[in-house]
Amino acid sequence: GDSVTQMEGPVTLSEEAFLTINCTYTATGYPSLFWYVQYPGEGLQLLLKATKADDKGSNKGFEATYRKETTSFHLEKGSVQVSDSAVYFCALSRGANSKLTFGKGITLSVRP
Amino acid sequence: GEEVAQTPKHLVRGEGQKAKLYCAPIKGHSYVFWYQQVLKNEFKFLISFQNENVFDETGMPKERFSAKCLPNSPCSLEIQATKLEDSAVYFCASSQTLAGGLEQYFGPGTRLTVT
């Protein structure tokens, strides 16, 4: 079945540091890929998405590129802020209105 | 409304009691999804609906769990005879149909504590 693997956490960075969070997936066909973010005490918010190979999703300074050859969708940000502290989830779906399969999430803490 | 609404925010039940959670999707969204978040991070898909019809129930436990989406009413997720392992945050999400249906919009969740 489908699965998503995220790097182990938690991750602690200083403000303005470079961020990379690794995500790889296992799925047949061509799933859509997502990064969701969960701030403390809140629900999930979509951060960015990509629907086909080589697509780059971007939002709020975050980027991720859909790499079919390595089945990866790594999240990057050039300069993190304290307000980026949250739990980040990589996920996939098989298309519109299909269930999401999530990775285990990784907690990011950014210190001033 | 413009947001997915979930009630109650917190629910405490003794083991063996019934728990019922509610979800109002964004107006105009035809699909509703239920997810269970356990151990703080892990999300598990439970069930989805297209309007009042079950769309995908592959994640739904066979016993004790049931769900409905009836016209003009919030959707509901019911757990009969709760167990300690049902303690989790239950999230509802909704999506539009067709081209707009890739993004799921999540509610704030209901935290169920079984004691």
PDB file of N, CA, C and O in Angstrom, chain B residues 31-73:
ATOM      1  N   TYR B  31     -17.411  16.701  -0.095  1.00  0.00           N
ATOM      2  CA  TYR B  31     -16.697  15.563   0.481  1.00  0.00           C
ATOM      3  C   TYR B  31     -16.302  15.886   1.911  1.00  0.00           C
ATOM      4  O   TYR B  31     -15.812  16.970   2.216  1.00  0.00           O
ATOM      5  N   VAL B  32     -16.475  14.894   2.761  1.00  0.00           N
ATOM      6  CA  VAL B  32     -16.095  14.996   4.164  1.00  0.00           C
ATOM      7  C   VAL B  32     -15.220  13.805   4.520  1.00  0.00           C
ATOM      8  O   VAL B  32     -15.515  12.668   4.122  1.00  0.00           O
ATOM      9  N   PHE B  33     -14.158  14.081   5.253  1.00  0.00           N
ATOM     10  CA  PHE B  33     -13.197  13.055   5.656  1.00  0.00           C
ATOM     11  C   PHE B  33     -13.052  13.079   7.179  1.00  0.00           C
ATOM     12  O   PHE B  33     -13.060  14.147   7.792  1.00  0.00           O
ATOM     13  N   TRP B  34     -12.866  11.913   7.757  1.00  0.00           N
ATOM     14  CA  TRP B  34     -12.541  11.816   9.189  1.00  0.00           C
ATOM     15  C   TRP B  34     -11.162  11.166   9.326  1.00  0.00           C
ATOM     16  O   TRP B  34     -10.885  10.133   8.700  1.00  0.00           O
ATOM     17  N   TYR B  35     -10.336  11.771  10.184  1.00  0.00           N
ATOM     18  CA  TYR B  35      -9.008  11.240  10.500  1.00  0.00           C
ATOM     19  C   TYR B  35      -8.856  11.171  12.017  1.00  0.00           C
ATOM     20  O   TYR B  35      -9.388  12.001  12.753  1.00  0.00           O
ATOM     21  N   GLN B  36      -8.079  10.206  12.448  1.00  0.00           N
ATOM     22  CA  GLN B  36      -7.778  10.045  13.868  1.00  0.00           C
ATOM     23  C   GLN B  36      -6.292  10.318  14.064  1.00  0.00           C
ATOM     24  O   GLN B  36      -5.453   9.723  13.375  1.00  0.00           O
ATOM     25  N   GLN B  37      -5.966  11.220  14.985  1.00  0.00           N
ATOM     26  CA  GLN B  37      -4.562  11.505  15.281  1.00  0.00           C
ATOM     27  C   GLN B  37      -4.227  10.959  16.657  1.00  0.00           C
ATOM     28  O   GLN B  37      -4.738  11.427  17.678  1.00  0.00           O
ATOM     29  N   VAL B  38      -3.374   9.952  16.675  1.00  0.00           N
ATOM     30  CA  VAL B  38      -2.988   9.310  17.927  1.00  0.00           C
ATOM     31  C   VAL B  38      -1.520   9.583  18.185  1.00  0.00           C
ATOM     32  O   VAL B  38      -0.793  10.023  17.307  1.00  0.00           O
ATOM     33  N   LEU B  39      -1.088   9.326  19.402  1.00  0.00           N
ATOM     34  CA  LEU B  39       0.316   9.476  19.783  1.00  0.00           C
ATOM     35  C   LEU B  39       0.855  10.831  19.347  1.00  0.00           C
ATOM     36  O   LEU B  39       1.984  10.937  18.878  1.00  0.00           O
ATOM     37  N   LYS B  40       0.037  11.805  19.423  1.00  0.00           N
ATOM     38  CA  LYS B  40       0.361  13.206  19.123  1.00  0.00           C
ATOM     39  C   LYS B  40       0.548  13.491  17.626  1.00  0.00           C
ATOM     40  O   LYS B  40       0.181  14.534  17.136  1.00  0.00           O
ATOM     41  N   ASN B  41       1.119  12.578  16.890  1.00  0.00           N
ATOM     42  CA  ASN B  41       1.426  12.904  15.502  1.00  0.00           C
ATOM     43  C   ASN B  41       0.784  12.033  14.443  1.00  0.00           C
ATOM     44  O   ASN B  41       0.426  12.527  13.389  1.00  0.00           O
ATOM     45  N   GLU B  42       0.624  10.767  14.678  1.00  0.00           N
ATOM     46  CA  GLU B  42       0.247   9.875  13.586  1.00  0.00           C
ATOM     47  C   GLU B  42      -1.214  10.037  13.202  1.00  0.00           C
ATOM     48  O   GLU B  42      -2.108   9.915  14.024  1.00  0.00           O
ATOM     49  N   PHE B  43      -1.440  10.288  11.921  1.00  0.00           N
ATOM     50  CA  PHE B  43      -2.788  10.425  11.383  1.00  0.00           C
ATOM     51  C   PHE B  43      -3.219   9.120  10.739  1.00  0.00           C
ATOM     52  O   PHE B  43      -2.478   8.512   9.981  1.00  0.00           O
ATOM     53  N   LYS B  44      -4.450   8.739  11.025  1.00  0.00           N
ATOM     54  CA  LYS B  44      -5.030   7.563  10.392  1.00  0.00           C
ATOM     55  C   LYS B  44      -6.356   7.960   9.757  1.00  0.00           C
ATOM     56  O   LYS B  44      -7.226   8.533  10.405  1.00  0.00           O
ATOM     57  N   PHE B  45      -6.500   7.658   8.467  1.00  0.00           N
ATOM     58  CA  PHE B  45      -7.759   7.900   7.777  1.00  0.00           C
ATOM     59  C   PHE B  45      -8.808   6.917   8.269  1.00  0.00           C
ATOM     60  O   PHE B  45      -8.545   5.724   8.428  1.00  0.00           O
ATOM     61  N   LEU B  46     -10.016   7.424   8.511  1.00  0.00           N
ATOM     62  CA  LEU B  46     -11.107   6.565   8.954  1.00  0.00           C
ATOM     63  C   LEU B  46     -12.120   6.339   7.832  1.00  0.00           C
ATOM     64  O   LEU B  46     -12.344   5.211   7.398  1.00  0.00           O
ATOM     65  N   ILE B  47     -12.754   7.410   7.363  1.00  0.00           N
ATOM     66  CA  ILE B  47     -13.860   7.267   6.431  1.00  0.00           C
ATOM     67  C   ILE B  47     -14.062   8.587   5.693  1.00  0.00           C
ATOM     68  O   ILE B  47     -13.679   9.644   6.191  1.00  0.00           O
ATOM     69  N   SER B  48     -14.637   8.503   4.487  1.00  0.00           N
ATOM     70  CA  SER B  48     -15.001   9.723   3.771  1.00  0.00           C
ATOM     71  C   SER B  48     -16.394   9.576   3.177  1.00  0.00           C
ATOM     72  O   SER B  48     -16.868   8.446   2.941  1.00  0.00           O
ATOM     73  N   PHE B  49     -17.028  10.706   2.936  1.00  0.00           N
ATOM     74  CA  PHE B  49     -18.369  10.770   2.391  1.00  0.00           C
ATOM     75  C   PHE B  49     -18.397  11.685   1.173  1.00  0.00           C
ATOM     76  O   PHE B  49     -17.685  12.689   1.133  1.00  0.00           O
ATOM     77  N   GLN B  50     -19.222  11.323   0.224  1.00  0.00           N
ATOM     78  CA  GLN B  50     -19.601  12.222  -0.858  1.00  0.00           C
ATOM     79  C   GLN B  50     -21.064  12.561  -0.609  1.00  0.00           C
ATOM     80  O   GLN B  50     -21.943  11.704  -0.788  1.00  0.00           O
ATOM     81  N   ASN B  51     -21.277  13.774  -0.179  1.00  0.00           N
ATOM     82  CA  ASN B  51     -22.606  14.156   0.324  1.00  0.00           C
ATOM     83  C   ASN B  51     -23.022  13.164   1.415  1.00  0.00           C
ATOM     84  O   ASN B  51     -22.270  12.956   2.352  1.00  0.00           O
ATOM     85  N   GLU B  52     -24.175  12.516   1.291  1.00  0.00           N
ATOM     86  CA  GLU B  52     -24.578  11.609   2.378  1.00  0.00           C
ATOM     87  C   GLU B  52     -24.171  10.163   2.144  1.00  0.00           C
ATOM     88  O   GLU B  52     -24.513   9.279   2.926  1.00  0.00           O
ATOM     89  N   ASN B  53     -23.394   9.934   1.075  1.00  0.00           N
ATOM     90  CA  ASN B  53     -23.010   8.560   0.747  1.00  0.00           C
ATOM     91  C   ASN B  53     -21.585   8.263   1.179  1.00  0.00           C
ATOM     92  O   ASN B  53     -20.683   9.083   0.974  1.00  0.00           O
ATOM     93  N   VAL B  54     -21.381   7.073   1.731  1.00  0.00           N
ATOM     94  CA  VAL B  54     -20.028   6.654   2.064  1.00  0.00           C
ATOM     95  C   VAL B  54     -19.200   6.564   0.788  1.00  0.00           C
ATOM     96  O   VAL B  54     -19.615   5.915  -0.184  1.00  0.00           O
ATOM     97  N   PHE B  55     -18.035   7.217   0.786  1.00  0.00           N
ATOM     98  CA  PHE B  55     -17.170   7.224  -0.409  1.00  0.00           C
ATOM     99  C   PHE B  55     -16.022   6.227  -0.244  1.00  0.00           C
ATOM    100  O   PHE B  55     -15.710   5.493  -1.171  1.00  0.00           O
ATOM    101  N   ASP B  56     -15.418   6.237   0.908  1.00  0.00           N
ATOM    102  CA  ASP B  56     -14.286   5.335   1.186  1.00  0.00           C
ATOM    103  C   ASP B  56     -14.319   5.028   2.676  1.00  0.00           C
ATOM    104  O   ASP B  56     -14.208   5.934   3.491  1.00  0.00           O
ATOM    105  N   GLU B  57     -14.476   3.764   3.021  1.00  0.00           N
ATOM    106  CA  GLU B  57     -14.515   3.401   4.444  1.00  0.00           C
ATOM    107  C   GLU B  57     -13.420   2.415   4.792  1.00  0.00           C
ATOM    108  O   GLU B  57     -13.523   1.672   5.769  1.00  0.00           O
ATOM    109  N   THR B  58     -12.351   2.423   4.018  1.00  0.00           N
ATOM    110  CA  THR B  58     -11.295   1.426   4.196  1.00  0.00           C
ATOM    111  C   THR B  58     -10.544   1.553   5.522  1.00  0.00           C
ATOM    112  O   THR B  58      -9.925   0.611   5.969  1.00  0.00           O
ATOM    113  N   GLY B  59     -10.623   2.705   6.168  1.00  0.00           N
ATOM    114  CA  GLY B  59      -9.911   2.888   7.427  1.00  0.00           C
ATOM    115  C   GLY B  59     -10.775   2.744   8.656  1.00  0.00           C
ATOM    116  O   GLY B  59     -10.287   2.828   9.786  1.00  0.00           O
ATOM    117  N   MET B  60     -12.018   2.484   8.440  1.00  0.00           N
ATOM    118  CA  MET B  60     -12.985   2.467   9.543  1.00  0.00           C
ATOM    119  C   MET B  60     -12.897   1.153  10.308  1.00  0.00           C
ATOM    120  O   MET B  60     -13.021   0.079   9.704  1.00  0.00           O
ATOM    121  N   PRO B  61     -12.703   1.205  11.635  1.00  0.00           N
ATOM    122  CA  PRO B  61     -12.743  -0.043  12.400  1.00  0.00           C
ATOM    123  C   PRO B  61     -14.091  -0.728  12.213  1.00  0.00           C
ATOM    124  O   PRO B  61     -15.134  -0.076  12.115  1.00  0.00           O
ATOM    125  N   LYS B  62     -14.060  -2.062  12.168  1.00  0.00           N
ATOM    126  CA  LYS B  62     -15.287  -2.808  11.877  1.00  0.00           C
ATOM    127  C   LYS B  62     -16.276  -2.754  13.022  1.00  0.00           C
ATOM    128  O   LYS B  62     -17.491  -2.841  12.837  1.00  0.00           O
ATOM    129  N   GLU B  63     -15.758  -2.651  14.219  1.00  0.00           N
ATOM    130  CA  GLU B  63     -16.633  -2.656  15.393  1.00  0.00           C
ATOM    131  C   GLU B  63     -16.613  -1.292  16.062  1.00  0.00           C
ATOM    132  O   GLU B  63     -15.645  -0.552  15.968  1.00  0.00           O
ATOM    133  N   ARG B  64     -17.672  -0.950  16.666  1.00  0.00           N
ATOM    134  CA  ARG B  64     -17.847   0.194  17.578  1.00  0.00           C
ATOM    135  C   ARG B  64     -17.879   1.550  16.896  1.00  0.00           C
ATOM    136  O   ARG B  64     -18.371   2.510  17.468  1.00  0.00           O
ATOM    137  N   PHE B  65     -17.298   1.693  15.695  1.00  0.00           N
ATOM    138  CA  PHE B  65     -17.253   2.997  15.019  1.00  0.00           C
ATOM    139  C   PHE B  65     -18.322   3.049  13.928  1.00  0.00           C
ATOM    140  O   PHE B  65     -18.473   2.112  13.149  1.00  0.00           O
ATOM    141  N   SER B  66     -19.018   4.179  13.876  1.00  0.00           N
ATOM    142  CA  SER B  66     -19.964   4.409  12.789  1.00  0.00           C
ATOM    143  C   SER B  66     -19.965   5.894  12.474  1.00  0.00           C
ATOM    144  O   SER B  66     -19.557   6.726  13.302  1.00  0.00           O
ATOM    145  N   ALA B  67     -20.401   6.238  11.277  1.00  0.00           N
ATOM    146  CA  ALA B  67     -20.416   7.644  10.864  1.00  0.00           C
ATOM    147  C   ALA B  67     -21.570   7.878   9.907  1.00  0.00           C
ATOM    148  O   ALA B  67     -22.001   6.955   9.192  1.00  0.00           O
ATOM    149  N   LYS B  68     -22.049   9.134   9.907  1.00  0.00           N
ATOM    150  CA  LYS B  68     -23.140   9.501   9.019  1.00  0.00           C
ATOM    151  C   LYS B  68     -22.950  10.929   8.532  1.00  0.00           C
ATOM    152  O   LYS B  68     -22.371  11.762   9.246  1.00  0.00           O
ATOM    153  N   CYS B  69     -23.471  11.200   7.348  1.00  0.00           N
ATOM    154  CA  CYS B  69     -23.609  12.578   6.862  1.00  0.00           C
ATOM    155  C   CYS B  69     -25.017  12.676   6.281  1.00  0.00           C
ATOM    156  O   CYS B  69     -25.263  12.173   5.187  1.00  0.00           O
ATOM    157  N   LEU B  70     -25.911  13.295   7.007  1.00  0.00           N
ATOM    158  CA  LEU B  70     -27.305  13.402   6.564  1.00  0.00           C
ATOM    159  C   LEU B  70     -27.571  14.797   6.014  1.00  0.00           C
ATOM    160  O   LEU B  70     -26.931  15.764   6.436  1.00  0.00           O
ATOM    161  N   PRO B  71     -28.502  14.923   5.092  1.00  0.00           N
ATOM    162  CA  PRO B  71     -28.812  16.244   4.528  1.00  0.00           C
ATOM    163  C   PRO B  71     -29.205  17.233   5.616  1.00  0.00           C
ATOM    164  O   PRO B  71     -29.929  16.894   6.550  1.00  0.00           O
ATOM    165  N   ASN B  72     -28.686  18.453   5.484  1.00  0.00           N
ATOM    166  CA  ASN B  72     -29.053  19.565   6.374  1.00  0.00           C
ATOM    167  C   ASN B  72     -28.705  19.323   7.833  1.00  0.00           C
ATOM    168  O   ASN B  72     -29.335  19.895   8.728  1.00  0.00           O
ATOM    169  N   SER B  73     -27.736  18.463   8.074  1.00  0.00           N
ATOM    170  CA  SER B  73     -27.274  18.198   9.443  1.00  0.00           C
ATOM    171  C   SER B  73     -25.760  18.079   9.437  1.00  0.00           C
ATOM    172  O   SER B  73     -25.184  17.698   8.420  1.00  0.00           O
TER     173      SER B  73
END
